[in-house]
Tab-separated table of C-alpha atoms in Angstrom:
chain	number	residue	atom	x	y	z
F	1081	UNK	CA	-37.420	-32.001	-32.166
F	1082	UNK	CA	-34.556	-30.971	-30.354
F	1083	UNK	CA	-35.905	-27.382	-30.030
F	1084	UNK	CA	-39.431	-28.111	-29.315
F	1085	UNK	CA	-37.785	-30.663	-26.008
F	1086	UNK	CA	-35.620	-27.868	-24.793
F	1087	UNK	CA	-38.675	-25.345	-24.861
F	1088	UNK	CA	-40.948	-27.691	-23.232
F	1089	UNK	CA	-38.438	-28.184	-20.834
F	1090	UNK	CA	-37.486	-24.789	-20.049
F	1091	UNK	CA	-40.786	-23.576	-19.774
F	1092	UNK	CA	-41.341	-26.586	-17.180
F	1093	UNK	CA	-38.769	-26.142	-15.172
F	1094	UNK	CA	-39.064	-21.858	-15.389
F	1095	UNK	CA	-37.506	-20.880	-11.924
F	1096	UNK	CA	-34.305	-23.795	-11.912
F	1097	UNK	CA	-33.554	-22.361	-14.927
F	1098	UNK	CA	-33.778	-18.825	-13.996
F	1099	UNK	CA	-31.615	-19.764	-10.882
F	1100	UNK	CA	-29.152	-21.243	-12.816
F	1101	UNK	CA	-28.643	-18.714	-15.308
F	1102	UNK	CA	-28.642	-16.223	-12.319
F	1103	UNK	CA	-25.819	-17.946	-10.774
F	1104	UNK	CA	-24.149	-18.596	-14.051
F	1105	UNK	CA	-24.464	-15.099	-14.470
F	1106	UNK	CA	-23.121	-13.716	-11.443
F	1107	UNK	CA	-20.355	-15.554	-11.135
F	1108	UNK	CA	-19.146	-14.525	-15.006
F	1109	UNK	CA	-19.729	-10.994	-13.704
F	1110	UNK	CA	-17.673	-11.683	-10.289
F	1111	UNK	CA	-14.744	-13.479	-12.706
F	1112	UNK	CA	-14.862	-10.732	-14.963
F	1113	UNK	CA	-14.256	-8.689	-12.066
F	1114	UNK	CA	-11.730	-10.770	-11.033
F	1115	UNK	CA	-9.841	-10.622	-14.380
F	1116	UNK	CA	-9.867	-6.954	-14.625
F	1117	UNK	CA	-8.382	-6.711	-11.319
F	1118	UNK	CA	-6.177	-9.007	-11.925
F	1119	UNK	CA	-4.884	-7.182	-15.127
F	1120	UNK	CA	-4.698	-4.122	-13.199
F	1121	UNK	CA	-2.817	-5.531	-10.697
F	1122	UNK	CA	-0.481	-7.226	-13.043
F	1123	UNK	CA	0.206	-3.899	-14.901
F	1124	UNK	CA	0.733	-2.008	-11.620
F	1125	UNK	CA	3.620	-4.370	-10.720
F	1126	UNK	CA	5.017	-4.521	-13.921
F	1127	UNK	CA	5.197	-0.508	-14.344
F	1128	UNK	CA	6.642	-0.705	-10.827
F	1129	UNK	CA	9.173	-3.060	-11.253
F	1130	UNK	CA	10.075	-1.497	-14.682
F	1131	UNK	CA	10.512	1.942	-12.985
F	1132	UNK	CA	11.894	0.988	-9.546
F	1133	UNK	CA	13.179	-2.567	-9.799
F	1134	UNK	CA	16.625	-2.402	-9.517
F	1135	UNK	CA	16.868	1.474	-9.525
F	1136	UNK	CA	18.452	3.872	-7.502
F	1137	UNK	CA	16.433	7.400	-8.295
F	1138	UNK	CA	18.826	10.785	-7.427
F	1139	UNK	CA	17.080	14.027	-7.449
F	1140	UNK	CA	19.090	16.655	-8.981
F	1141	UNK	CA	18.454	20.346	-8.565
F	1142	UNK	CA	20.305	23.671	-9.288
F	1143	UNK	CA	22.075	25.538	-6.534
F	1144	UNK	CA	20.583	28.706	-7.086
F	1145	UNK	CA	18.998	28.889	-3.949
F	1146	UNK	CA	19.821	32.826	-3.664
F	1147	UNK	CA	17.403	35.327	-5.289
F	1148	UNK	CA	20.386	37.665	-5.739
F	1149	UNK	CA	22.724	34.665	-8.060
F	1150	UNK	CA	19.736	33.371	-9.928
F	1151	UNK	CA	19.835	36.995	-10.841
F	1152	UNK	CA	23.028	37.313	-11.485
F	1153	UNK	CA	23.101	34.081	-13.549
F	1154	UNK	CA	20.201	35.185	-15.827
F	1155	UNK	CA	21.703	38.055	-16.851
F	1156	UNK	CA	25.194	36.495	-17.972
F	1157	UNK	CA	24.865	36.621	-21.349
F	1158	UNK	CA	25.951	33.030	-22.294
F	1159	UNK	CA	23.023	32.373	-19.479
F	1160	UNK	CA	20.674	30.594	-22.475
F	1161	UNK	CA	22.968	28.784	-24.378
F	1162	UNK	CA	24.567	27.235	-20.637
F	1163	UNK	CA	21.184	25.752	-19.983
F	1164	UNK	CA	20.607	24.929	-23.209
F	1165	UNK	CA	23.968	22.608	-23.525
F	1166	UNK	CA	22.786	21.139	-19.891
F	1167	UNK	CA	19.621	19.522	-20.491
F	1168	UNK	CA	20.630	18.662	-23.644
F	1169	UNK	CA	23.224	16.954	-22.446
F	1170	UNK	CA	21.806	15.292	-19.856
F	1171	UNK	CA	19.193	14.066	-21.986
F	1172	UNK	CA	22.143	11.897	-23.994
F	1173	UNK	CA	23.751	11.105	-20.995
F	1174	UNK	CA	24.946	7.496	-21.387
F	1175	UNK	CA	25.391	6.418	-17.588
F	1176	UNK	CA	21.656	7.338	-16.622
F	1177	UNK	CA	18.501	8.216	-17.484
F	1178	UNK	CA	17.132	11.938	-16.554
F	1179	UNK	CA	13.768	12.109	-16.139
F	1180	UNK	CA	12.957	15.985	-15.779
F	1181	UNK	CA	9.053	16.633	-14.709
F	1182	UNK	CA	7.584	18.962	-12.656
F	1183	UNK	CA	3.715	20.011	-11.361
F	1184	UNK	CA	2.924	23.699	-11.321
F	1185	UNK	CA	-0.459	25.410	-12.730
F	1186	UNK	CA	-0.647	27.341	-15.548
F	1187	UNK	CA	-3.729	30.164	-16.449
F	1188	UNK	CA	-6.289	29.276	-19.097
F	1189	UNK	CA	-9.362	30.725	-20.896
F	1190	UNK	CA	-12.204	28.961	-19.931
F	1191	UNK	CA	-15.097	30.915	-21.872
F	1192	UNK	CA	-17.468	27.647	-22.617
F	1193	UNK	CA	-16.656	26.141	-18.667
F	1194	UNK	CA	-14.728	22.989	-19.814
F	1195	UNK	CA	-13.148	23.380	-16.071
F	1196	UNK	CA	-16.571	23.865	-14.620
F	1197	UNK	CA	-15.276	22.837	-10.749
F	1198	UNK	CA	-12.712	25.199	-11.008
F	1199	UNK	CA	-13.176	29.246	-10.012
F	1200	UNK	CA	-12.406	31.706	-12.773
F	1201	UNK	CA	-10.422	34.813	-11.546
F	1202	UNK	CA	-11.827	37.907	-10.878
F	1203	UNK	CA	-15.123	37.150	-12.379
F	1204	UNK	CA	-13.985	36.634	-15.556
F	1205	UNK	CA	-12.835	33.461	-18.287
F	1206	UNK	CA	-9.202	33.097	-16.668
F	1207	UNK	CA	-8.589	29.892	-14.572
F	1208	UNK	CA	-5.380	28.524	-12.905
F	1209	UNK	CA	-5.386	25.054	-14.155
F	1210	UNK	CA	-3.098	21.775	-12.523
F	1211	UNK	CA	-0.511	21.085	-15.244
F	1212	UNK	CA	2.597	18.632	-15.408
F	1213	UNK	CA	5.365	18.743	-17.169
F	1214	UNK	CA	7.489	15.738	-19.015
F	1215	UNK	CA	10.443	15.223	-20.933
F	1216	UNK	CA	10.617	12.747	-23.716
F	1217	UNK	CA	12.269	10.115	-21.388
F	1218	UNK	CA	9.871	10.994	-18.319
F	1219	UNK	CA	7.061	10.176	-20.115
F	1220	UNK	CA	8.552	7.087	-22.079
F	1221	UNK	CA	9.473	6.089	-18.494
F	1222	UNK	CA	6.390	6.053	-16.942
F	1223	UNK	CA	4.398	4.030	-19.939
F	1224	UNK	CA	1.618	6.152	-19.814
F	1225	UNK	CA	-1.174	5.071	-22.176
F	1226	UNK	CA	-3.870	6.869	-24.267
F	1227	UNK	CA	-7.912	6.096	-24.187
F	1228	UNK	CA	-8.538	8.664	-27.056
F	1229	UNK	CA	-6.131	9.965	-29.638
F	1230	UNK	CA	-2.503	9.753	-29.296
F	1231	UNK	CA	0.312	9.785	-26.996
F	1232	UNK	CA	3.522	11.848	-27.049
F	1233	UNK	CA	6.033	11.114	-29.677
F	1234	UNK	CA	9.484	12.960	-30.409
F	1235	UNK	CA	8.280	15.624	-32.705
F	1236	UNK	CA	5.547	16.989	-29.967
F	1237	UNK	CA	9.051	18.041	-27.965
F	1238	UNK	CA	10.222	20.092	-30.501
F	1239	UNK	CA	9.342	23.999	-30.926
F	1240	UNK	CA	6.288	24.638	-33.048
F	1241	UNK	CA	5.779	28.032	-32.302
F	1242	UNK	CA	2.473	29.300	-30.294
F	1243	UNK	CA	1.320	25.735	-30.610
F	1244	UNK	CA	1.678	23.305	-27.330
F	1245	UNK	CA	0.207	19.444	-28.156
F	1246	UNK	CA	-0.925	18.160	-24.998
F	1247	UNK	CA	-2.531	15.362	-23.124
F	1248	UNK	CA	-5.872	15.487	-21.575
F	1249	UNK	CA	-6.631	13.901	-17.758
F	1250	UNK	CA	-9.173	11.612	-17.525
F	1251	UNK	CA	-11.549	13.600	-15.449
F	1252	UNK	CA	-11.963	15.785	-18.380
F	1253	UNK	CA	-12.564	13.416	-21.635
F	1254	UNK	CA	-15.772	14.546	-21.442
F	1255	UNK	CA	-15.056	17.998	-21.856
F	1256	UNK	CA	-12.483	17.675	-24.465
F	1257	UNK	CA	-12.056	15.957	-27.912
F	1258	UNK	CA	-9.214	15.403	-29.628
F	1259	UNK	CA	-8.192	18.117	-31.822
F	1260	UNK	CA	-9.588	21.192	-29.364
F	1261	UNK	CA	-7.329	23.972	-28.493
F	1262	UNK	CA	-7.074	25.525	-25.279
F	1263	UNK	CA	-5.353	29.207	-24.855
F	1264	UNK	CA	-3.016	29.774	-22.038
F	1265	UNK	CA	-0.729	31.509	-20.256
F	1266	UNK	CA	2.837	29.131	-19.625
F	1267	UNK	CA	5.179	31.161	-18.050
F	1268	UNK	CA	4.107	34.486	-19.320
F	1269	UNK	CA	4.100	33.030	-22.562
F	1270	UNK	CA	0.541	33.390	-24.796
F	1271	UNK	CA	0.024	29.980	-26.228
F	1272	UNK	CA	-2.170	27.352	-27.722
F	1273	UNK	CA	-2.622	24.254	-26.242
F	1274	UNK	CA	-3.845	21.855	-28.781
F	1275	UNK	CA	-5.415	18.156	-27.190
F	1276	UNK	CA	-3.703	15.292	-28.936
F	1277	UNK	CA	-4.769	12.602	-26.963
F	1278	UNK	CA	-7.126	11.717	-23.031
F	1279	UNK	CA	-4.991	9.930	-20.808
F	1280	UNK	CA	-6.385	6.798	-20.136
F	1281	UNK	CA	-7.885	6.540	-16.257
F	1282	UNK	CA	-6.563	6.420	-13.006
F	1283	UNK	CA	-2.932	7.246	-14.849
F	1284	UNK	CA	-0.340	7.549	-12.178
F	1285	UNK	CA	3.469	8.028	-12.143
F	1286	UNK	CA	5.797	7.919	-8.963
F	1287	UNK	CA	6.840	11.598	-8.537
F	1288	UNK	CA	8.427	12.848	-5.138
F	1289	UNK	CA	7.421	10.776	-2.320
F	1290	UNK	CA	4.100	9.866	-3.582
F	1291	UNK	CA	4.271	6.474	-5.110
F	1292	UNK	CA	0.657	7.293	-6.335
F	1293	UNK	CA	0.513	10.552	-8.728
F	1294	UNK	CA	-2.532	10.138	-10.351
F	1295	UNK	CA	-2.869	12.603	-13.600
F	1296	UNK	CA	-6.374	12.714	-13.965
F	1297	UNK	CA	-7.034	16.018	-13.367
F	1298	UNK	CA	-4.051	17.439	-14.848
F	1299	UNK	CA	-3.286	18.808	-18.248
F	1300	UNK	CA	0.382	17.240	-19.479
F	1301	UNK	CA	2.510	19.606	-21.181
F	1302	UNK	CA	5.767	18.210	-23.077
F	1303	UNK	CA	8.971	19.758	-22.101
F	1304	UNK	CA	9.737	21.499	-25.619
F	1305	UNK	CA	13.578	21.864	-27.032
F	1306	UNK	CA	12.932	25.455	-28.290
F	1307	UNK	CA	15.316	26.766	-31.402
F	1308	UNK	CA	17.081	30.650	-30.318
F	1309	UNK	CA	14.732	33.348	-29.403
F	1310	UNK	CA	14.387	35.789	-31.970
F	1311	UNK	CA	13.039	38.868	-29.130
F	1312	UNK	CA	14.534	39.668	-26.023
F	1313	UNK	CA	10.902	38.419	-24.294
F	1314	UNK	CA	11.423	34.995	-25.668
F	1315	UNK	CA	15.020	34.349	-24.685
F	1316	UNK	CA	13.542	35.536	-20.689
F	1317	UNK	CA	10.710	33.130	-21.234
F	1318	UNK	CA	13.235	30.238	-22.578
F	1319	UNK	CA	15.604	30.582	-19.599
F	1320	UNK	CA	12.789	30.400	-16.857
F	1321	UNK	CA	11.850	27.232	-18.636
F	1322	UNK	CA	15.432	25.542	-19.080
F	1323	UNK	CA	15.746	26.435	-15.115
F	1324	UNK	CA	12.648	24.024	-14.671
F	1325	UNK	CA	13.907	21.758	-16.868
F	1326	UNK	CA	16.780	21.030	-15.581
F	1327	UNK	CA	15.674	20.517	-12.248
F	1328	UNK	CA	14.677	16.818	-12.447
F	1329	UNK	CA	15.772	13.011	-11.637
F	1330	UNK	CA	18.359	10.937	-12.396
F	1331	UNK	CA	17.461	6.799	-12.737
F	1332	UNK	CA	20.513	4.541	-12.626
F	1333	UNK	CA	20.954	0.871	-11.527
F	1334	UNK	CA	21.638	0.415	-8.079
F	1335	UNK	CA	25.323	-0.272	-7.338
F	1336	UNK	CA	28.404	2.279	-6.201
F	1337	UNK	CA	30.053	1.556	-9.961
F	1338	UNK	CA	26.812	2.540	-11.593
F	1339	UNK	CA	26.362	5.747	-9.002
F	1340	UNK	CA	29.679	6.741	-9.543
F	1341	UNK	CA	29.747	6.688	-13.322
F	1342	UNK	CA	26.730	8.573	-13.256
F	1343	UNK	CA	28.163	11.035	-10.545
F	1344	UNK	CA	31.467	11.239	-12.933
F	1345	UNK	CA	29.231	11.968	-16.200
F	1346	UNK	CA	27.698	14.506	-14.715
F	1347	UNK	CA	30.827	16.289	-13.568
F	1348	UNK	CA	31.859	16.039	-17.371
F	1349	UNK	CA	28.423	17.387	-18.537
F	1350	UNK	CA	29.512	20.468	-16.316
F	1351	UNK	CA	32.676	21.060	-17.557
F	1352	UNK	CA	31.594	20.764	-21.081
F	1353	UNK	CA	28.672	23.110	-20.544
F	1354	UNK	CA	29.761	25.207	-17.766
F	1355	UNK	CA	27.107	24.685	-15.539
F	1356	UNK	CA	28.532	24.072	-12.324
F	1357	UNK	CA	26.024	24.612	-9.667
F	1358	UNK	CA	23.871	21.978	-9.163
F	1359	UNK	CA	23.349	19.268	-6.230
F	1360	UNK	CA	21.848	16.407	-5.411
F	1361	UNK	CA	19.446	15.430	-2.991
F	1362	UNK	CA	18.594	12.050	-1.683
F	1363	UNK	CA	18.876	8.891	-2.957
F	1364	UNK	CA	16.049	6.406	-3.924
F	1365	UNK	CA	13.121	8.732	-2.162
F	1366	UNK	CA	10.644	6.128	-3.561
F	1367	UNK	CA	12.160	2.738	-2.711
F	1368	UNK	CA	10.191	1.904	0.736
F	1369	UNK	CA	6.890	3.115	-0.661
F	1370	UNK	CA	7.927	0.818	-3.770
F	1371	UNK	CA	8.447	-2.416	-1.816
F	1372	UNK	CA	5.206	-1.795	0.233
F	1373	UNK	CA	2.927	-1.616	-2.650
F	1374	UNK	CA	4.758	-4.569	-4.367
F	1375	UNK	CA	4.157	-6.365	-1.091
F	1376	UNK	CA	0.522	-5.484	-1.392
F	1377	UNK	CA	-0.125	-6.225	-4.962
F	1378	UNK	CA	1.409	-9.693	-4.503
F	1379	UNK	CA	-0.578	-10.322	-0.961
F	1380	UNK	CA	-3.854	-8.986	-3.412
F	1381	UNK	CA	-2.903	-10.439	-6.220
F	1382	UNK	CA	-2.633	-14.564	-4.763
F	1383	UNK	CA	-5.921	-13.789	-2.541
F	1384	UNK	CA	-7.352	-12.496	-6.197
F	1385	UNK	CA	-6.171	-15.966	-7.369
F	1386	UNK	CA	-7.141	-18.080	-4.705
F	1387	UNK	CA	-10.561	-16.438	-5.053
F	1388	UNK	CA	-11.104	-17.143	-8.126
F	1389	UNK	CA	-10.441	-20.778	-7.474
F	1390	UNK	CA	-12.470	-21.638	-4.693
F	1391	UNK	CA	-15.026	-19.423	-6.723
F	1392	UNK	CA	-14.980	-21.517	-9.918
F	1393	UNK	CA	-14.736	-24.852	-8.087
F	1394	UNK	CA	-17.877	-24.278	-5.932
F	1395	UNK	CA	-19.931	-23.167	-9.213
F	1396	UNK	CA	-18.880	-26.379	-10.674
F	1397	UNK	CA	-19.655	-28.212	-8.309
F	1398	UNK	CA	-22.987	-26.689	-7.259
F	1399	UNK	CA	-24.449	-26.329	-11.130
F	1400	UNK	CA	-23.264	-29.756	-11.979
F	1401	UNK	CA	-25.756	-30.914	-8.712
F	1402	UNK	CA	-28.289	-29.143	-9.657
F	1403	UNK	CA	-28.586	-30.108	-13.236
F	1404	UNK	CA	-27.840	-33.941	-12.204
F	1405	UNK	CA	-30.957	-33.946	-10.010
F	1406	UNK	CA	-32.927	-31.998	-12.169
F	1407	UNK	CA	-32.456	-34.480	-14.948
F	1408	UNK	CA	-32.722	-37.491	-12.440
F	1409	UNK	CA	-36.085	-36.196	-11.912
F	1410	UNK	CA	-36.634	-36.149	-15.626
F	1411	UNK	CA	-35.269	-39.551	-16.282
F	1412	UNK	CA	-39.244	-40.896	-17.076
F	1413	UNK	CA	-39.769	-38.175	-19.365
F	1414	UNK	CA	-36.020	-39.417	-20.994
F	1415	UNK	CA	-36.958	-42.985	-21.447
F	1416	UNK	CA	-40.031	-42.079	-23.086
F	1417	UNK	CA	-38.555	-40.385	-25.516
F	1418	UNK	CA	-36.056	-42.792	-25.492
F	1419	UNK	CA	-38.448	-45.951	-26.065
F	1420	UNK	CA	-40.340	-43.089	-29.018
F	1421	UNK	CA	-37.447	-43.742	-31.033
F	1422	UNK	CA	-34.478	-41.519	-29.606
F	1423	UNK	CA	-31.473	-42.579	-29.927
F	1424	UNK	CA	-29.050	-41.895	-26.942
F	1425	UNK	CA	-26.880	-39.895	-28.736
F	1426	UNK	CA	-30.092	-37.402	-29.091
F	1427	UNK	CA	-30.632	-37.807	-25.212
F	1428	UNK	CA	-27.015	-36.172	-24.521
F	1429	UNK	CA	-27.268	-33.581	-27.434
F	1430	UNK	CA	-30.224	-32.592	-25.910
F	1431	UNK	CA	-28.903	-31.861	-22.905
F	1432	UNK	CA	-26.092	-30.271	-23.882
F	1433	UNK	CA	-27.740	-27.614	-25.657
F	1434	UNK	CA	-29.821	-27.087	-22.772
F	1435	UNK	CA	-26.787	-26.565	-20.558
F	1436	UNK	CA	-25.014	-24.051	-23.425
F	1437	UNK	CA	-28.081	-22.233	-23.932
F	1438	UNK	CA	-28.115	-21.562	-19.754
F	1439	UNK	CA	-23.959	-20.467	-20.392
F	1440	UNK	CA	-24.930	-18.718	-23.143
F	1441	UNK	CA	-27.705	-16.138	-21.644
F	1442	UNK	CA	-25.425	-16.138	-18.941
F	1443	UNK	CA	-22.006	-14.577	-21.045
F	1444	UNK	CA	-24.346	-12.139	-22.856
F	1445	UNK	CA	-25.684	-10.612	-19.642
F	1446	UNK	CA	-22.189	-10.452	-17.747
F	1447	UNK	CA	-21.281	-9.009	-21.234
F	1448	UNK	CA	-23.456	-6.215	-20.868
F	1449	UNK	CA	-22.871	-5.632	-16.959
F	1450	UNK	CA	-19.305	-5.352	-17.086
F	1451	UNK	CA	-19.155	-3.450	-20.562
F	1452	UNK	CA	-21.547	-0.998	-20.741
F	1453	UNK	CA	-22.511	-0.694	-16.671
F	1454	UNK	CA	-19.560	-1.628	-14.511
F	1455	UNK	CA	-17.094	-0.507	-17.708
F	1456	UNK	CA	-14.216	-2.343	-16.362
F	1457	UNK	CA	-14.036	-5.060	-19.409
F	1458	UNK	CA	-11.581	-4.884	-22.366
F	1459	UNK	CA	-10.848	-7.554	-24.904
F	1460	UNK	CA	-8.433	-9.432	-23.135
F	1461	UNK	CA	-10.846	-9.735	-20.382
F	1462	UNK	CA	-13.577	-11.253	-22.437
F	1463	UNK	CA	-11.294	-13.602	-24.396
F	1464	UNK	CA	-10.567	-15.432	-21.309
F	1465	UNK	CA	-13.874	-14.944	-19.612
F	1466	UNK	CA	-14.978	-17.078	-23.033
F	1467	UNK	CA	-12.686	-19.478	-22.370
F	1468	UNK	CA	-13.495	-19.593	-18.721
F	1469	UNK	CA	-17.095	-20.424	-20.528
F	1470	UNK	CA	-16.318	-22.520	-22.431
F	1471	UNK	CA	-14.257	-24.969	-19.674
F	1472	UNK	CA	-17.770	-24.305	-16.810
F	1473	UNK	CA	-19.986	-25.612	-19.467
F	1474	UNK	CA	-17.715	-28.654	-20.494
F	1475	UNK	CA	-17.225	-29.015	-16.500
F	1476	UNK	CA	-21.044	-29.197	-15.506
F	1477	UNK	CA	-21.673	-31.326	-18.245
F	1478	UNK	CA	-19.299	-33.864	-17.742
F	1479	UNK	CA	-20.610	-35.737	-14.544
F	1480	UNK	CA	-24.765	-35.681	-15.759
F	1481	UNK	CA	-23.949	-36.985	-19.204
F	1482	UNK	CA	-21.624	-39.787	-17.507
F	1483	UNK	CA	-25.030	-40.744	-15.036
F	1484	UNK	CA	-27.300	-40.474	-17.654
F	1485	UNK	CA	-25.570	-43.248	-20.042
F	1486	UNK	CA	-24.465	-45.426	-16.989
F	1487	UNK	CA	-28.132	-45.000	-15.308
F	1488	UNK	CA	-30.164	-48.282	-14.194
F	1489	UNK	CA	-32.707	-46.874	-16.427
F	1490	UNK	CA	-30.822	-46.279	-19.356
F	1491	UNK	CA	-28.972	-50.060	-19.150
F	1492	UNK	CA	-32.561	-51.326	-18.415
F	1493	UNK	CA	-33.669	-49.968	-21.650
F	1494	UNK	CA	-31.265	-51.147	-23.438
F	1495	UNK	CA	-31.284	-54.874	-21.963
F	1496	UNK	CA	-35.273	-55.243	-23.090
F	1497	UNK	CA	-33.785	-53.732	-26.551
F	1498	UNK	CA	-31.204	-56.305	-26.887
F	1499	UNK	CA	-33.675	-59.166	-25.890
F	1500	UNK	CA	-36.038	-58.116	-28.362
């Protein structure tokens, strides 16, 4: 009986309902939205104040400014193994963190045009590709997070030969599965890049003075602890990459006792290794583009908020009118059925189902907006956008249910009930 009202009724009342479940759906979509934002916001700050809260960032370089000493130092003999002990040692440095990363391009085959924007030399399958490089604690640093396949871990930094794993920008996931191999050129060196994992969008890390780095179109390479070169071409190729690698940054917690332990360590690390020229330069280079963007996300962040208030009080409010007049208009109809033998309780049920049937069509078509056309949703999103549900039908519910039992009508009826 239920069914056969609500139909009746529906088909009735065809373009309330259809407004309703409009504006039901639209604002799920706009909250959804909201929520995403919210979340993105939410993680920006947190990666922020993981990376820069508190920090002082150094940026420490080798001296070997001079063509004619970098020379000079290649050639030493111990030249290798002195880099080698470096980074190594800063990488277990107890006083700070060293992040070592770097941007450069590197030359690739491109015979099937998986880099189809980019120009292939000389007219043939060769293309210089963007490419940056990590350390282990770089990229743990930076959080960076995996849509397909898997992230870095500790093994992908250690020397596997010809083989490279690498991570995939977003602009390219596409392109790329998981599992492909790509053959390059990295520092002179012939080798395989093999696509463990597609960074998930709009990745970004804080690199120089640009608080923004996004990664998308980028190809990440791990910065690889190679074992001794067996050829004299491999030990050349191994100290051009050591020089990179120990060119990097230095994370410590801001305060002179934490700056000069660090500044101390290092001194140690270069009497124990013998690498002596190095220097720093600058302190911090990030920390007023920091503050201003945590000053933005918190102004966007409470307007996001406040938003969403005013947003979800004025859709309670209107809906809730609109279905109280629309069933004061029915209240004739209500009695009658009413006076046919239905009991109150039926009366309410009835409209309640009419009301979750409106929330209902409404969820399922801001599912499908904001999963498969807008693509910003994730779980998390639609848990709470269900629970958001969940409270706007309870909410618009509330105030017609409490008219309809206290109506004159209804207390009318039930007078000439009790007299007969």
């Amino acid at each position: 009986m239920i069914r056969r009202e609500i139909y009746y009724h529906y088909r009735a009342n065809k373009i309330i309902m259809a407004s309703l479940i409009c504006q039901a759906t639209l604002f799920f979509i706009f909250l959804g939205t909201f929520i995403a934002f919210s979340s993105e916001l939410n993680n920006g700050r947190d990666n922020l104040e993981k990376i820069y809260g508190n920090k002082a960032i150094y940026q420490l370089l080798d001296g070997y400014f001079d063509p004619d000493e970098f020379s000079e130092f290649l050639g030493q003999e111990n030249a290798l193994n002195t880099l080698k002990k470096f980074y190594n040692k800063l990488n277990t440095a107890h006083h700070f963190q060293y992040l070592s990363m770097f941007n450069q391009r590197i030359t690739v085959e491109d015979p099937l045009s998986k880099f189809p924007e980019i120009q292939a030399m000389d007219g043939g399958t060769a293309k210089i590709i963007n490419a940056f490089q990590f350390n282990k604690q770089a990229y743990d640093y930076f959080n960076l997070v995996v849509a397909k396949g898997k992230p870095f871990s500790l093994e992908d930094f250690e020397d596997k030969g010809e083989i490279m794993p690498v991570l995939i920008g977003s602009k390219y996931a596409e392109s790329f599965a998981v599992g492909d191999h790509i053959v390059a050129s990295y520092y002179q060196k012939h080798v395989i890049l093999e696509v463990i994992g597609i960074l998930k969008e709009n990745s970004l890390i804080y690199f120089n003075t640009d608080p923004e780095f996004y990664l998308d179109e980028y190809i990440i390479l791990p910065y690889v602890n190679y074992v001794d070169p067996k050829a004299d071409f491999e030990e050349e190729f191994q100290k051009i990459a050591y020089f990179a690698m120990i060119n990097g940054y230095i994370s410590v917690e801001i305060g002179d006792e934490f700056a000069q332990n660090m500044m101390a360590e290092i001194e140690v690390i270069a009497q124990q290794t013998g690498f002596y020229n190095y220097q720093f330069i600058g302190s911090n280079p990030n920390i007023q583009p920091y503050r201003g963007l945590v000053n933005v996300i918190n102004l966007n962040y409470t307007l996001v908020r406040w938003l969403f208030i005013f947003s979800f009080c004025l859709n309670v409010i209107t809906i809730c009118f609109q279905l109280y007049f629309m069933q004061k208009k029915r209240l004739t109809a209500l009695a009658v059925h009413y006076l046919n033998g239905a009991s109150l309780s039926d009366l309410v049920k009835q409209f309640s189902c009419e009301v979750i049937l409106i929330m209902l069509i409404s969820f399922t078509i801001s599912h499908v907006v904001l999963m498969y056309i807008l693509k910003i949703a994730n779980t998390q999103t639609f848990a709470f956008l269900l629970i958001i549900t969940i409270v706007l039908t309870f909410s618009v519910s509330v105030f017609p249910i409490y008219k309809l039992i206290h109506s004159e009508l209804m207390s009318l009826l039930n007078n000439t009930e009790d007299c007969s």
